[in-house]
PDB file of C-alpha atoms in Angstrom:
ATOM      1  CA  UNK A  27    -244.424 -59.152  25.234  1.00 44.00           C
ATOM      2  CA  UNK A  28    -241.501 -56.754  25.375  1.00 51.00           C
ATOM      3  CA  UNK A  29    -238.263 -58.167  24.178  1.00 56.00           C
ATOM      4  CA  UNK A  30    -235.479 -58.643  26.732  1.00 63.00           C
ATOM      5  CA  UNK A  31    -232.083 -57.319  25.657  1.00 88.00           C
ATOM      6  CA  UNK A  32    -230.551 -60.663  26.578  1.00 95.00           C
ATOM      7  CA  UNK A  33    -232.166 -63.781  25.172  1.00 97.00           C
ATOM      8  CA  UNK A  34    -231.147 -67.019  26.842  1.00 98.00           C
ATOM      9  CA  UNK A  35    -232.844 -70.322  26.021  1.00 98.00           C
ATOM     10  CA  UNK A  36    -232.196 -73.967  26.885  1.00 98.00           C
ATOM     11  CA  UNK A  37    -233.697 -77.258  25.749  1.00 98.00           C
ATOM     12  CA  UNK A  38    -233.838 -80.581  27.509  1.00 98.00           C
ATOM     13  CA  UNK A  39    -234.694 -84.260  27.165  1.00 97.00           C
ATOM     14  CA  UNK A  40    -237.766 -83.344  29.259  1.00 97.00           C
ATOM     15  CA  UNK A  41    -239.269 -82.088  25.944  1.00 97.00           C
ATOM     16  CA  UNK A  42    -239.309 -78.432  26.915  1.00 98.00           C
ATOM     17  CA  UNK A  43    -237.581 -75.264  25.771  1.00 98.00           C
ATOM     18  CA  UNK A  44    -237.109 -72.671  28.518  1.00 98.00           C
ATOM     19  CA  UNK A  45    -236.357 -68.946  28.329  1.00 98.00           C
ATOM     20  CA  UNK A  46    -234.420 -67.452  31.255  1.00 98.00           C
ATOM     21  CA  UNK A  47    -233.646 -64.068  32.746  1.00 97.00           C
ATOM     22  CA  UNK A  48    -229.872 -64.320  32.535  1.00 96.00           C
ATOM     23  CA  UNK A  49    -229.112 -62.236  35.638  1.00 94.00           C
ATOM     24  CA  UNK A  50    -231.760 -63.490  38.060  1.00 96.00           C
ATOM     25  CA  UNK A  51    -231.928 -67.080  36.827  1.00 97.00           C
ATOM     26  CA  UNK A  52    -235.731 -66.940  36.647  1.00 98.00           C
ATOM     27  CA  UNK A  53    -237.459 -68.963  33.928  1.00 98.00           C
ATOM     28  CA  UNK A  54    -240.120 -66.730  32.329  1.00 97.00           C
ATOM     29  CA  UNK A  55    -241.409 -68.943  29.506  1.00 98.00           C
ATOM     30  CA  UNK A  56    -241.624 -72.677  28.838  1.00 98.00           C
ATOM     31  CA  UNK A  57    -242.493 -74.167  25.450  1.00 98.00           C
ATOM     32  CA  UNK A  58    -243.642 -77.786  25.404  1.00 97.00           C
ATOM     33  CA  UNK A  59    -241.919 -79.736  22.615  1.00 95.00           C
ATOM     34  CA  UNK A  60    -243.630 -83.139  22.620  1.00 93.00           C
ATOM     35  CA  UNK A  61    -242.595 -84.406  19.170  1.00 91.00           C
ATOM     36  CA  UNK A  62    -238.920 -85.148  19.837  1.00 95.00           C
ATOM     37  CA  UNK A  63    -235.894 -84.061  21.797  1.00 95.00           C
ATOM     38  CA  UNK A  64    -234.269 -80.775  20.759  1.00 97.00           C
ATOM     39  CA  UNK A  65    -230.661 -81.187  19.623  1.00 98.00           C
ATOM     40  CA  UNK A  66    -229.725 -77.579  18.962  1.00 98.00           C
ATOM     41  CA  UNK A  67    -231.059 -74.065  19.545  1.00 98.00           C
ATOM     42  CA  UNK A  68    -230.144 -70.917  17.644  1.00 98.00           C
ATOM     43  CA  UNK A  69    -231.451 -67.348  17.843  1.00 98.00           C
ATOM     44  CA  UNK A  70    -231.864 -65.236  14.707  1.00 97.00           C
ATOM     45  CA  UNK A  71    -229.527 -62.226  14.389  1.00 96.00           C
ATOM     46  CA  UNK A  72    -232.465 -59.814  14.877  1.00 95.00           C
ATOM     47  CA  UNK A  73    -233.494 -61.645  18.088  1.00 96.00           C
ATOM     48  CA  UNK A  74    -237.025 -62.219  16.758  1.00 96.00           C
ATOM     49  CA  UNK A  75    -236.990 -66.012  16.417  1.00 97.00           C
ATOM     50  CA  UNK A  76    -235.584 -69.131  18.043  1.00 98.00           C
ATOM     51  CA  UNK A  77    -234.877 -72.180  15.872  1.00 98.00           C
ATOM     52  CA  UNK A  78    -235.151 -75.592  17.521  1.00 98.00           C
ATOM     53  CA  UNK A  79    -233.574 -78.527  15.691  1.00 98.00           C
ATOM     54  CA  UNK A  80    -235.387 -81.783  16.459  1.00 97.00           C
ATOM     55  CA  UNK A  81    -236.087 -85.137  14.865  1.00 97.00           C
ATOM     56  CA  UNK A  82    -236.584 -84.746  11.935  1.00 97.00           C
ATOM     57  CA  UNK A  83    -237.829 -81.165  11.766  1.00 97.00           C
ATOM     58  CA  UNK A  84    -236.735 -77.620  12.602  1.00 97.00           C
ATOM     59  CA  UNK A  85    -239.288 -75.384  14.307  1.00 97.00           C
ATOM     60  CA  UNK A  86    -239.128 -71.604  14.454  1.00 97.00           C
ATOM     61  CA  UNK A  87    -240.637 -69.901  17.517  1.00 97.00           C
ATOM     62  CA  UNK A  88    -241.408 -66.223  18.054  1.00 97.00           C
ATOM     63  CA  UNK A  89    -239.183 -64.916  20.865  1.00 97.00           C
ATOM     64  CA  UNK A  90    -241.578 -62.055  21.663  1.00 94.00           C
ATOM     65  CA  UNK A  91    -244.774 -64.065  21.916  1.00 94.00           C
ATOM     66  CA  UNK A  92    -246.284 -66.339  24.520  1.00 92.00           C
ATOM     67  CA  UNK A  93    -247.699 -68.626  21.834  1.00 94.00           C
ATOM     68  CA  UNK A  94    -246.721 -72.264  22.318  1.00 94.00           C
ATOM     69  CA  UNK A  95    -247.046 -72.846  18.566  1.00 96.00           C
ATOM     70  CA  UNK A  96    -244.150 -72.442  16.118  1.00 96.00           C
ATOM     71  CA  UNK A  97    -244.472 -69.796  13.416  1.00 96.00           C
ATOM     72  CA  UNK A  98    -242.859 -72.128  10.873  1.00 96.00           C
ATOM     73  CA  UNK A  99    -241.849 -75.776  10.568  1.00 96.00           C
ATOM     74  CA  UNK A 100    -239.154 -77.054   8.208  1.00 97.00           C
ATOM     75  CA  UNK A 101    -239.769 -80.718   7.551  1.00 95.00           C
ATOM     76  CA  UNK A 102    -237.579 -82.013   4.718  1.00 96.00           C
ATOM     77  CA  UNK A 103    -234.889 -83.736   6.769  1.00 97.00           C
ATOM     78  CA  UNK A 104    -235.552 -87.434   7.394  1.00 97.00           C
ATOM     79  CA  UNK A 105    -233.542 -87.914  10.598  1.00 98.00           C
ATOM     80  CA  UNK A 106    -232.226 -86.022  13.650  1.00 97.00           C
ATOM     81  CA  UNK A 107    -231.243 -82.431  12.851  1.00 98.00           C
ATOM     82  CA  UNK A 108    -227.958 -81.873  14.672  1.00 98.00           C
ATOM     83  CA  UNK A 109    -226.935 -78.405  13.462  1.00 98.00           C
ATOM     84  CA  UNK A 110    -228.754 -75.179  12.709  1.00 98.00           C
ATOM     85  CA  UNK A 111    -227.618 -71.610  12.148  1.00 98.00           C
ATOM     86  CA  UNK A 112    -228.341 -68.358  10.326  1.00 98.00           C
ATOM     87  CA  UNK A 113    -226.704 -66.186   7.716  1.00 97.00           C
ATOM     88  CA  UNK A 114    -225.555 -62.883   9.271  1.00 94.00           C
ATOM     89  CA  UNK A 115    -228.547 -60.867   8.006  1.00 93.00           C
ATOM     90  CA  UNK A 116    -230.985 -63.614   8.992  1.00 93.00           C
ATOM     91  CA  UNK A 117    -232.197 -64.093   5.422  1.00 92.00           C
ATOM     92  CA  UNK A 118    -231.562 -67.812   5.337  1.00 97.00           C
ATOM     93  CA  UNK A 119    -230.935 -70.737   7.638  1.00 98.00           C
ATOM     94  CA  UNK A 120    -228.648 -73.738   7.285  1.00 98.00           C
ATOM     95  CA  UNK A 121    -228.949 -77.164   8.887  1.00 98.00           C
ATOM     96  CA  UNK A 122    -227.171 -80.509   9.096  1.00 98.00           C
ATOM     97  CA  UNK A 123    -228.758 -83.861   9.860  1.00 98.00           C
ATOM     98  CA  UNK A 124    -228.071 -87.500  10.593  1.00 98.00           C
ATOM     99  CA  UNK A 125    -229.807 -88.125   7.251  1.00 98.00           C
ATOM    100  CA  UNK A 126    -226.439 -87.210   5.691  1.00 98.00           C
ATOM    101  CA  UNK A 127    -227.434 -83.847   4.227  1.00 98.00           C
ATOM    102  CA  UNK A 128    -226.687 -80.182   4.739  1.00 98.00           C
ATOM    103  CA  UNK A 129    -229.627 -77.991   3.752  1.00 98.00           C
ATOM    104  CA  UNK A 130    -230.242 -74.294   3.169  1.00 97.00           C
ATOM    105  CA  UNK A 131    -233.662 -72.765   3.836  1.00 97.00           C
ATOM    106  CA  UNK A 132    -235.313 -69.466   3.029  1.00 94.00           C
ATOM    107  CA  UNK A 133    -236.709 -68.431   6.413  1.00 89.00           C
ATOM    108  CA  UNK A 134    -239.962 -67.213   4.865  1.00 86.00           C
ATOM    109  CA  UNK A 135    -240.791 -70.523   3.178  1.00 85.00           C
ATOM    110  CA  UNK A 136    -240.814 -74.041   4.608  1.00 86.00           C
ATOM    111  CA  UNK A 137    -239.136 -75.475   1.497  1.00 89.00           C
ATOM    112  CA  UNK A 138    -235.443 -76.384   1.282  1.00 96.00           C
ATOM    113  CA  UNK A 139    -233.615 -74.175  -1.246  1.00 95.00           C
ATOM    114  CA  UNK A 140    -230.408 -76.186  -1.579  1.00 96.00           C
ATOM    115  CA  UNK A 141    -229.102 -79.565  -0.424  1.00 97.00           C
ATOM    116  CA  UNK A 142    -225.605 -81.012  -0.124  1.00 97.00           C
ATOM    117  CA  UNK A 143    -224.897 -84.753   0.300  1.00 96.00           C
ATOM    118  CA  UNK A 144    -222.333 -85.619   2.958  1.00 93.00           C
ATOM    119  CA  UNK A 145    -222.868 -89.412   2.672  1.00 90.00           C
ATOM    120  CA  UNK A 146    -222.603 -89.801   6.453  1.00 97.00           C
ATOM    121  CA  UNK A 147    -224.547 -88.515   9.470  1.00 98.00           C
ATOM    122  CA  UNK A 148    -223.787 -84.795   9.862  1.00 98.00           C
ATOM    123  CA  UNK A 149    -223.027 -83.751  13.458  1.00 98.00           C
ATOM    124  CA  UNK A 150    -221.969 -80.136  13.025  1.00 98.00           C
ATOM    125  CA  UNK A 151    -222.126 -77.290  10.494  1.00 98.00           C
ATOM    126  CA  UNK A 152    -220.637 -73.778  10.696  1.00 98.00           C
ATOM    127  CA  UNK A 153    -220.879 -70.820   8.346  1.00 97.00           C
ATOM    128  CA  UNK A 154    -217.672 -69.090   7.286  1.00 95.00           C
ATOM    129  CA  UNK A 155    -217.714 -65.357   8.123  1.00 94.00           C
ATOM    130  CA  UNK A 156    -217.530 -64.673   4.368  1.00 91.00           C
ATOM    131  CA  UNK A 157    -221.134 -66.020   4.310  1.00 94.00           C
ATOM    132  CA  UNK A 158    -220.405 -68.046   1.152  1.00 94.00           C
ATOM    133  CA  UNK A 159    -219.095 -71.322   2.549  1.00 94.00           C
ATOM    134  CA  UNK A 160    -220.439 -73.907   4.973  1.00 96.00           C
ATOM    135  CA  UNK A 161    -218.163 -76.371   6.752  1.00 97.00           C
ATOM    136  CA  UNK A 162    -219.632 -79.683   7.925  1.00 98.00           C
ATOM    137  CA  UNK A 163    -218.302 -82.498  10.092  1.00 98.00           C
ATOM    138  CA  UNK A 164    -219.746 -86.010  10.060  1.00 98.00           C
ATOM    139  CA  UNK A 165    -219.875 -89.313  11.876  1.00 97.00           C
ATOM    140  CA  UNK A 166    -217.272 -90.906   9.567  1.00 96.00           C
ATOM    141  CA  UNK A 167    -214.688 -88.229  10.397  1.00 96.00           C
ATOM    142  CA  UNK A 168    -215.013 -86.144   7.225  1.00 97.00           C
ATOM    143  CA  UNK A 169    -214.846 -82.360   7.164  1.00 96.00           C
ATOM    144  CA  UNK A 170    -216.226 -80.819   3.993  1.00 96.00           C
ATOM    145  CA  UNK A 171    -216.348 -77.267   2.713  1.00 95.00           C
ATOM    146  CA  UNK A 172    -219.461 -76.456   0.684  1.00 96.00           C
ATOM    147  CA  UNK A 173    -219.067 -73.546  -1.710  1.00 94.00           C
ATOM    148  CA  UNK A 174    -222.488 -71.894  -1.809  1.00 95.00           C
ATOM    149  CA  UNK A 175    -221.629 -69.875  -4.909  1.00 93.00           C
ATOM    150  CA  UNK A 176    -220.467 -72.853  -6.981  1.00 91.00           C
ATOM    151  CA  UNK A 177    -222.899 -75.249  -5.228  1.00 93.00           C
ATOM    152  CA  UNK A 178    -220.217 -77.877  -4.782  1.00 92.00           C
ATOM    153  CA  UNK A 179    -217.857 -79.411  -2.258  1.00 93.00           C
ATOM    154  CA  UNK A 180    -214.626 -77.442  -2.611  1.00 90.00           C
ATOM    155  CA  UNK A 181    -212.523 -79.242  -0.013  1.00 90.00           C
ATOM    156  CA  UNK A 182    -212.467 -82.491   1.966  1.00 93.00           C
ATOM    157  CA  UNK A 183    -210.404 -83.349   5.052  1.00 93.00           C
ATOM    158  CA  UNK A 184    -210.230 -86.400   7.300  1.00 95.00           C
ATOM    159  CA  UNK A 185    -208.253 -85.479  10.443  1.00 94.00           C
ATOM    160  CA  UNK A 186    -208.655 -88.941  12.020  1.00 94.00           C
ATOM    161  CA  UNK A 187    -210.066 -91.888  10.082  1.00 93.00           C
ATOM    162  CA  UNK A 188    -213.336 -93.329  11.428  1.00 93.00           C
ATOM    163  CA  UNK A 189    -213.435 -90.871  14.332  1.00 95.00           C
ATOM    164  CA  UNK A 190    -216.608 -88.804  14.377  1.00 96.00           C
ATOM    165  CA  UNK A 191    -216.185 -85.033  14.108  1.00 97.00           C
ATOM    166  CA  UNK A 192    -218.451 -83.879  16.918  1.00 97.00           C
ATOM    167  CA  UNK A 193    -218.118 -80.091  16.714  1.00 98.00           C
ATOM    168  CA  UNK A 194    -216.625 -77.412  14.455  1.00 98.00           C
ATOM    169  CA  UNK A 195    -215.927 -73.762  15.214  1.00 98.00           C
ATOM    170  CA  UNK A 196    -214.443 -70.966  13.131  1.00 97.00           C
ATOM    171  CA  UNK A 197    -212.774 -67.755  14.327  1.00 96.00           C
ATOM    172  CA  UNK A 198    -214.869 -64.620  13.742  1.00 96.00           C
ATOM    173  CA  UNK A 199    -212.300 -63.291  11.238  1.00 94.00           C
ATOM    174  CA  UNK A 200    -212.052 -66.591   9.349  1.00 93.00           C
ATOM    175  CA  UNK A 201    -208.426 -67.172  10.390  1.00 93.00           C
ATOM    176  CA  UNK A 202    -208.806 -70.497  12.255  1.00 95.00           C
ATOM    177  CA  UNK A 203    -210.973 -73.604  12.169  1.00 97.00           C
ATOM    178  CA  UNK A 204    -211.110 -76.101  15.035  1.00 98.00           C
ATOM    179  CA  UNK A 205    -212.608 -79.598  14.834  1.00 98.00           C
ATOM    180  CA  UNK A 206    -213.272 -81.647  17.979  1.00 98.00           C
ATOM    181  CA  UNK A 207    -213.810 -85.402  18.003  1.00 96.00           C
ATOM    182  CA  UNK A 208    -214.907 -88.346  20.123  1.00 92.00           C
ATOM    183  CA  UNK A 209    -211.338 -89.029  21.253  1.00 95.00           C
ATOM    184  CA  UNK A 210    -211.074 -85.707  23.103  1.00 97.00           C
ATOM    185  CA  UNK A 211    -208.835 -84.249  20.409  1.00 98.00           C
ATOM    186  CA  UNK A 212    -209.044 -80.820  18.769  1.00 98.00           C
ATOM    187  CA  UNK A 213    -207.484 -80.311  15.348  1.00 98.00           C
ATOM    188  CA  UNK A 214    -206.668 -76.711  14.538  1.00 97.00           C
ATOM    189  CA  UNK A 215    -206.066 -75.345  11.060  1.00 96.00           C
ATOM    190  CA  UNK A 216    -205.037 -71.917   9.919  1.00 93.00           C
ATOM    191  CA  UNK A 217    -207.123 -70.769   6.989  1.00 88.00           C
ATOM    192  CA  UNK A 218    -204.908 -69.011   4.510  1.00 76.00           C
ATOM    193  CA  UNK A 219    -205.686 -65.299   4.333  1.00 55.00           C
ATOM    194  CA  UNK A 220    -205.557 -63.245   1.188  1.00 51.00           C
ATOM    195  CA  UNK A 221    -207.624 -65.720  -0.773  1.00 53.00           C
ATOM    196  CA  UNK A 222    -211.322 -65.314  -1.377  1.00 56.00           C
ATOM    197  CA  UNK A 223    -211.897 -69.013  -0.932  1.00 54.00           C
ATOM    198  CA  UNK A 224    -210.912 -70.831   2.214  1.00 50.00           C
ATOM    199  CA  UNK A 225    -209.988 -74.177   0.762  1.00 62.00           C
ATOM    200  CA  UNK A 226    -206.409 -73.793   2.020  1.00 82.00           C
ATOM    201  CA  UNK A 227    -206.285 -75.506   5.410  1.00 90.00           C
ATOM    202  CA  UNK A 228    -202.843 -75.308   6.973  1.00 91.00           C
ATOM    203  CA  UNK A 229    -202.439 -77.650   9.976  1.00 94.00           C
ATOM    204  CA  UNK A 230    -201.540 -75.548  13.000  1.00 95.00           C
ATOM    205  CA  UNK A 231    -202.016 -77.634  16.141  1.00 96.00           C
ATOM    206  CA  UNK A 232    -203.297 -80.917  17.545  1.00 97.00           C
ATOM    207  CA  UNK A 233    -204.649 -80.499  21.073  1.00 98.00           C
ATOM    208  CA  UNK A 234    -205.413 -83.440  23.354  1.00 97.00           C
ATOM    209  CA  UNK A 235    -207.988 -81.481  25.327  1.00 98.00           C
ATOM    210  CA  UNK A 236    -209.929 -84.158  27.236  1.00 98.00           C
ATOM    211  CA  UNK A 237    -209.844 -87.874  27.927  1.00 96.00           C
ATOM    212  CA  UNK A 238    -213.555 -88.160  27.168  1.00 94.00           C
ATOM    213  CA  UNK A 239    -215.657 -86.998  24.233  1.00 96.00           C
ATOM    214  CA  UNK A 240    -215.632 -83.344  23.256  1.00 97.00           C
ATOM    215  CA  UNK A 241    -219.295 -82.511  22.705  1.00 98.00           C
ATOM    216  CA  UNK A 242    -218.800 -78.857  21.736  1.00 98.00           C
ATOM    217  CA  UNK A 243    -215.874 -76.625  20.828  1.00 98.00           C
ATOM    218  CA  UNK A 244    -216.251 -72.879  20.457  1.00 98.00           C
ATOM    219  CA  UNK A 245    -213.921 -69.988  19.627  1.00 98.00           C
ATOM    220  CA  UNK A 246    -214.444 -66.645  21.348  1.00 98.00           C
ATOM    221  CA  UNK A 247    -216.230 -63.768  19.569  1.00 97.00           C
ATOM    222  CA  UNK A 248    -214.868 -60.589  18.006  1.00 95.00           C
ATOM    223  CA  UNK A 249    -215.526 -58.321  20.996  1.00 94.00           C
ATOM    224  CA  UNK A 250    -213.382 -60.561  23.196  1.00 94.00           C
ATOM    225  CA  UNK A 251    -210.276 -59.256  21.380  1.00 93.00           C
ATOM    226  CA  UNK A 252    -207.357 -59.039  22.004  1.00 93.00           C
ATOM    227  CA  UNK A 253    -207.998 -62.247  23.982  1.00 94.00           C
ATOM    228  CA  UNK A 254    -208.696 -65.330  21.908  1.00 96.00           C
ATOM    229  CA  UNK A 255    -210.042 -68.409  23.626  1.00 98.00           C
ATOM    230  CA  UNK A 256    -211.186 -71.886  22.686  1.00 98.00           C
ATOM    231  CA  UNK A 257    -213.806 -73.505  24.944  1.00 98.00           C
ATOM    232  CA  UNK A 258    -214.150 -77.307  24.928  1.00 98.00           C
ATOM    233  CA  UNK A 259    -217.145 -78.951  26.640  1.00 98.00           C
ATOM    234  CA  UNK A 260    -216.762 -82.612  27.486  1.00 98.00           C
ATOM    235  CA  UNK A 261    -218.271 -85.830  28.760  1.00 98.00           C
ATOM    236  CA  UNK A 262    -215.708 -85.579  31.617  1.00 98.00           C
ATOM    237  CA  UNK A 263    -218.100 -83.011  33.258  1.00 98.00           C
ATOM    238  CA  UNK A 264    -215.749 -80.059  32.630  1.00 98.00           C
ATOM    239  CA  UNK A 265    -215.327 -77.199  30.218  1.00 98.00           C
ATOM    240  CA  UNK A 266    -211.760 -76.175  29.471  1.00 98.00           C
ATOM    241  CA  UNK A 267    -210.751 -72.712  28.313  1.00 98.00           C
ATOM    242  CA  UNK A 268    -207.636 -72.618  26.129  1.00 98.00           C
ATOM    243  CA  UNK A 269    -205.613 -69.612  25.071  1.00 97.00           C
ATOM    244  CA  UNK A 270    -205.536 -69.753  21.271  1.00 97.00           C
ATOM    245  CA  UNK A 271    -202.063 -68.204  21.338  1.00 93.00           C
ATOM    246  CA  UNK A 272    -200.127 -71.411  21.934  1.00 93.00           C
ATOM    247  CA  UNK A 273    -203.173 -73.466  23.016  1.00 96.00           C
ATOM    248  CA  UNK A 274    -202.231 -73.404  26.675  1.00 97.00           C
ATOM    249  CA  UNK A 275    -204.876 -74.235  29.276  1.00 98.00           C
ATOM    250  CA  UNK A 276    -206.210 -71.049  30.894  1.00 97.00           C
ATOM    251  CA  UNK A 277    -208.959 -72.457  33.132  1.00 97.00           C
ATOM    252  CA  UNK A 278    -210.996 -75.551  33.836  1.00 98.00           C
ATOM    253  CA  UNK A 279    -214.638 -74.819  34.664  1.00 98.00           C
ATOM    254  CA  UNK A 280    -215.702 -77.313  37.336  1.00 98.00           C
ATOM    255  CA  UNK A 281    -219.221 -77.531  38.734  1.00 98.00           C
ATOM    256  CA  UNK A 282    -221.359 -79.648  36.433  1.00 98.00           C
ATOM    257  CA  UNK A 283    -222.013 -83.165  37.739  1.00 98.00           C
ATOM    258  CA  UNK A 284    -222.486 -84.878  34.352  1.00 98.00           C
ATOM    259  CA  UNK A 285    -221.699 -84.472  30.651  1.00 98.00           C
ATOM    260  CA  UNK A 286    -221.489 -80.904  29.359  1.00 98.00           C
ATOM    261  CA  UNK A 287    -223.211 -80.852  25.972  1.00 98.00           C
ATOM    262  CA  UNK A 288    -223.142 -77.266  24.844  1.00 98.00           C
ATOM    263  CA  UNK A 289    -221.642 -73.851  25.519  1.00 98.00           C
ATOM    264  CA  UNK A 290    -222.013 -70.325  24.201  1.00 98.00           C
ATOM    265  CA  UNK A 291    -220.014 -67.129  24.837  1.00 98.00           C
ATOM    266  CA  UNK A 292    -221.539 -63.765  25.688  1.00 97.00           C
ATOM    267  CA  UNK A 293    -220.960 -61.193  22.951  1.00 96.00           C
ATOM    268  CA  UNK A 294    -217.903 -59.736  24.733  1.00 96.00           C
ATOM    269  CA  UNK A 295    -216.455 -63.118  25.702  1.00 97.00           C
ATOM    270  CA  UNK A 296    -216.625 -62.228  29.413  1.00 97.00           C
ATOM    271  CA  UNK A 297    -219.138 -64.994  30.217  1.00 97.00           C
ATOM    272  CA  UNK A 298    -219.898 -68.523  29.104  1.00 98.00           C
ATOM    273  CA  UNK A 299    -223.222 -70.374  29.348  1.00 98.00           C
ATOM    274  CA  UNK A 300    -223.105 -74.181  29.535  1.00 98.00           C
ATOM    275  CA  UNK A 301    -225.729 -76.955  29.335  1.00 98.00           C
ATOM    276  CA  UNK A 302    -225.353 -80.315  31.051  1.00 98.00           C
ATOM    277  CA  UNK A 303    -226.889 -83.743  31.625  1.00 98.00           C
ATOM    278  CA  UNK A 304    -227.089 -82.779  35.323  1.00 98.00           C
ATOM    279  CA  UNK A 305    -230.304 -80.910  34.212  1.00 98.00           C
ATOM    280  CA  UNK A 306    -228.794 -77.434  34.764  1.00 98.00           C
ATOM    281  CA  UNK A 307    -227.375 -74.656  32.660  1.00 98.00           C
ATOM    282  CA  UNK A 308    -224.732 -72.426  34.211  1.00 98.00           C
ATOM    283  CA  UNK A 309    -223.342 -68.941  33.718  1.00 98.00           C
ATOM    284  CA  UNK A 310    -219.582 -68.718  34.200  1.00 98.00           C
ATOM    285  CA  UNK A 311    -217.316 -65.722  34.650  1.00 97.00           C
ATOM    286  CA  UNK A 312    -214.361 -66.084  32.289  1.00 97.00           C
ATOM    287  CA  UNK A 313    -212.163 -63.933  34.542  1.00 95.00           C
ATOM    288  CA  UNK A 314    -212.706 -65.992  37.717  1.00 97.00           C
ATOM    289  CA  UNK A 315    -213.609 -69.372  36.204  1.00 97.00           C
ATOM    290  CA  UNK A 316    -216.475 -69.610  38.718  1.00 97.00           C
ATOM    291  CA  UNK A 317    -220.143 -70.283  38.029  1.00 97.00           C
ATOM    292  CA  UNK A 318    -222.126 -67.229  39.065  1.00 97.00           C
ATOM    293  CA  UNK A 319    -225.629 -68.435  38.176  1.00 98.00           C
ATOM    294  CA  UNK A 320    -227.282 -71.863  37.943  1.00 98.00           C
ATOM    295  CA  UNK A 321    -230.431 -72.183  35.815  1.00 98.00           C
ATOM    296  CA  UNK A 322    -232.575 -74.888  37.413  1.00 98.00           C
ATOM    297  CA  UNK A 323    -235.955 -75.998  36.121  1.00 98.00           C
ATOM    298  CA  UNK A 324    -235.456 -78.788  33.604  1.00 98.00           C
ATOM    299  CA  UNK A 325    -235.964 -82.252  35.069  1.00 97.00           C
ATOM    300  CA  UNK A 326    -233.914 -84.215  32.547  1.00 98.00           C
ATOM    301  CA  UNK A 327    -230.600 -83.611  30.767  1.00 98.00           C
ATOM    302  CA  UNK A 328    -230.173 -80.096  29.376  1.00 98.00           C
ATOM    303  CA  UNK A 329    -228.703 -80.666  25.936  1.00 98.00           C
ATOM    304  CA  UNK A 330    -228.373 -77.267  24.299  1.00 98.00           C
ATOM    305  CA  UNK A 331    -228.360 -73.557  24.999  1.00 98.00           C
ATOM    306  CA  UNK A 332    -228.581 -70.362  22.960  1.00 98.00           C
ATOM    307  CA  UNK A 333    -227.654 -66.825  23.938  1.00 98.00           C
ATOM    308  CA  UNK A 334    -227.978 -63.512  22.113  1.00 97.00           C
ATOM    309  CA  UNK A 335    -226.899 -60.529  24.204  1.00 95.00           C
ATOM    310  CA  UNK A 336    -225.453 -58.443  21.377  1.00 88.00           C
ATOM    311  CA  UNK A 337    -226.834 -55.693  19.210  1.00 82.00           C
ATOM    312  CA  UNK A 338    -229.158 -56.555  16.388  1.00 76.00           C
ATOM    313  CA  UNK A 339    -227.694 -56.056  12.904  1.00 72.00           C
ATOM    314  CA  UNK A 340    -228.466 -52.547  11.686  1.00 61.00           C
ATOM    315  CA  UNK A 341    -230.997 -52.393   8.882  1.00 49.00           C
ATOM    316  CA  UNK A 342    -229.104 -51.834   5.667  1.00 41.00           C
TER     317      UNK A 342
END
């Protein structure tokens, strides 16, 4: 199977993962996933593999194969895996679970290399661009920074007591962190530059973005510069696009009929893909705020989406 330059995948409560031609909207591959729902999808930096976070395992699928079987299964979590991601070279994977742990995995071996105890169900984990710190958000409202060099928690924050942190996102240059919660609020911190560690969180802004839950927040990528956006996907059926300079509302993306669970920017920030309980995923133009493609094929809620339309990292 030749590899498409754009890899777009979605997963649904219908227990399938689907791969789509981004431009035409045609589904060209469906993987049956009978064991559980898929909570999160992530594509490796080299575009070779797709990780699917389920309950309680993570499965790795070959993007360039038609095989329905995973090439690897990571089975040491004991509850829903809610977060998964990769180090920039694709050498290792991180995950966060409702079992209260954050784990690090060597991609080549199904055994967990390192584990951090959050003491509450973990909903979201992001990797700092410095590649040496993970930031997790949990059901009890805690945000923790895990120093991978010292193997310890270097910082703890509670923006709103007993309010679950649903989603975290970090600016590509490490300058900002945003946390979104079940009250529709985004907390924004500036991370102090000039220090090697990022334990200095300076409160910058509190944004009441939605009346409903925020299910995903996401800052725009490097190649979107000089524009900097924050996307917030919500149970109110909308996605809002905020200008990070002043956190003013740029656009509201209207079209989904139910909760919007996930979103991902194209590499240049010109497009946004969204996944919704209305069973569809959509491709939006950031300039017009209109949906220009609807991906239809799932027959239950579409919960997560993954997109990789950038260059692969050059072999060092």
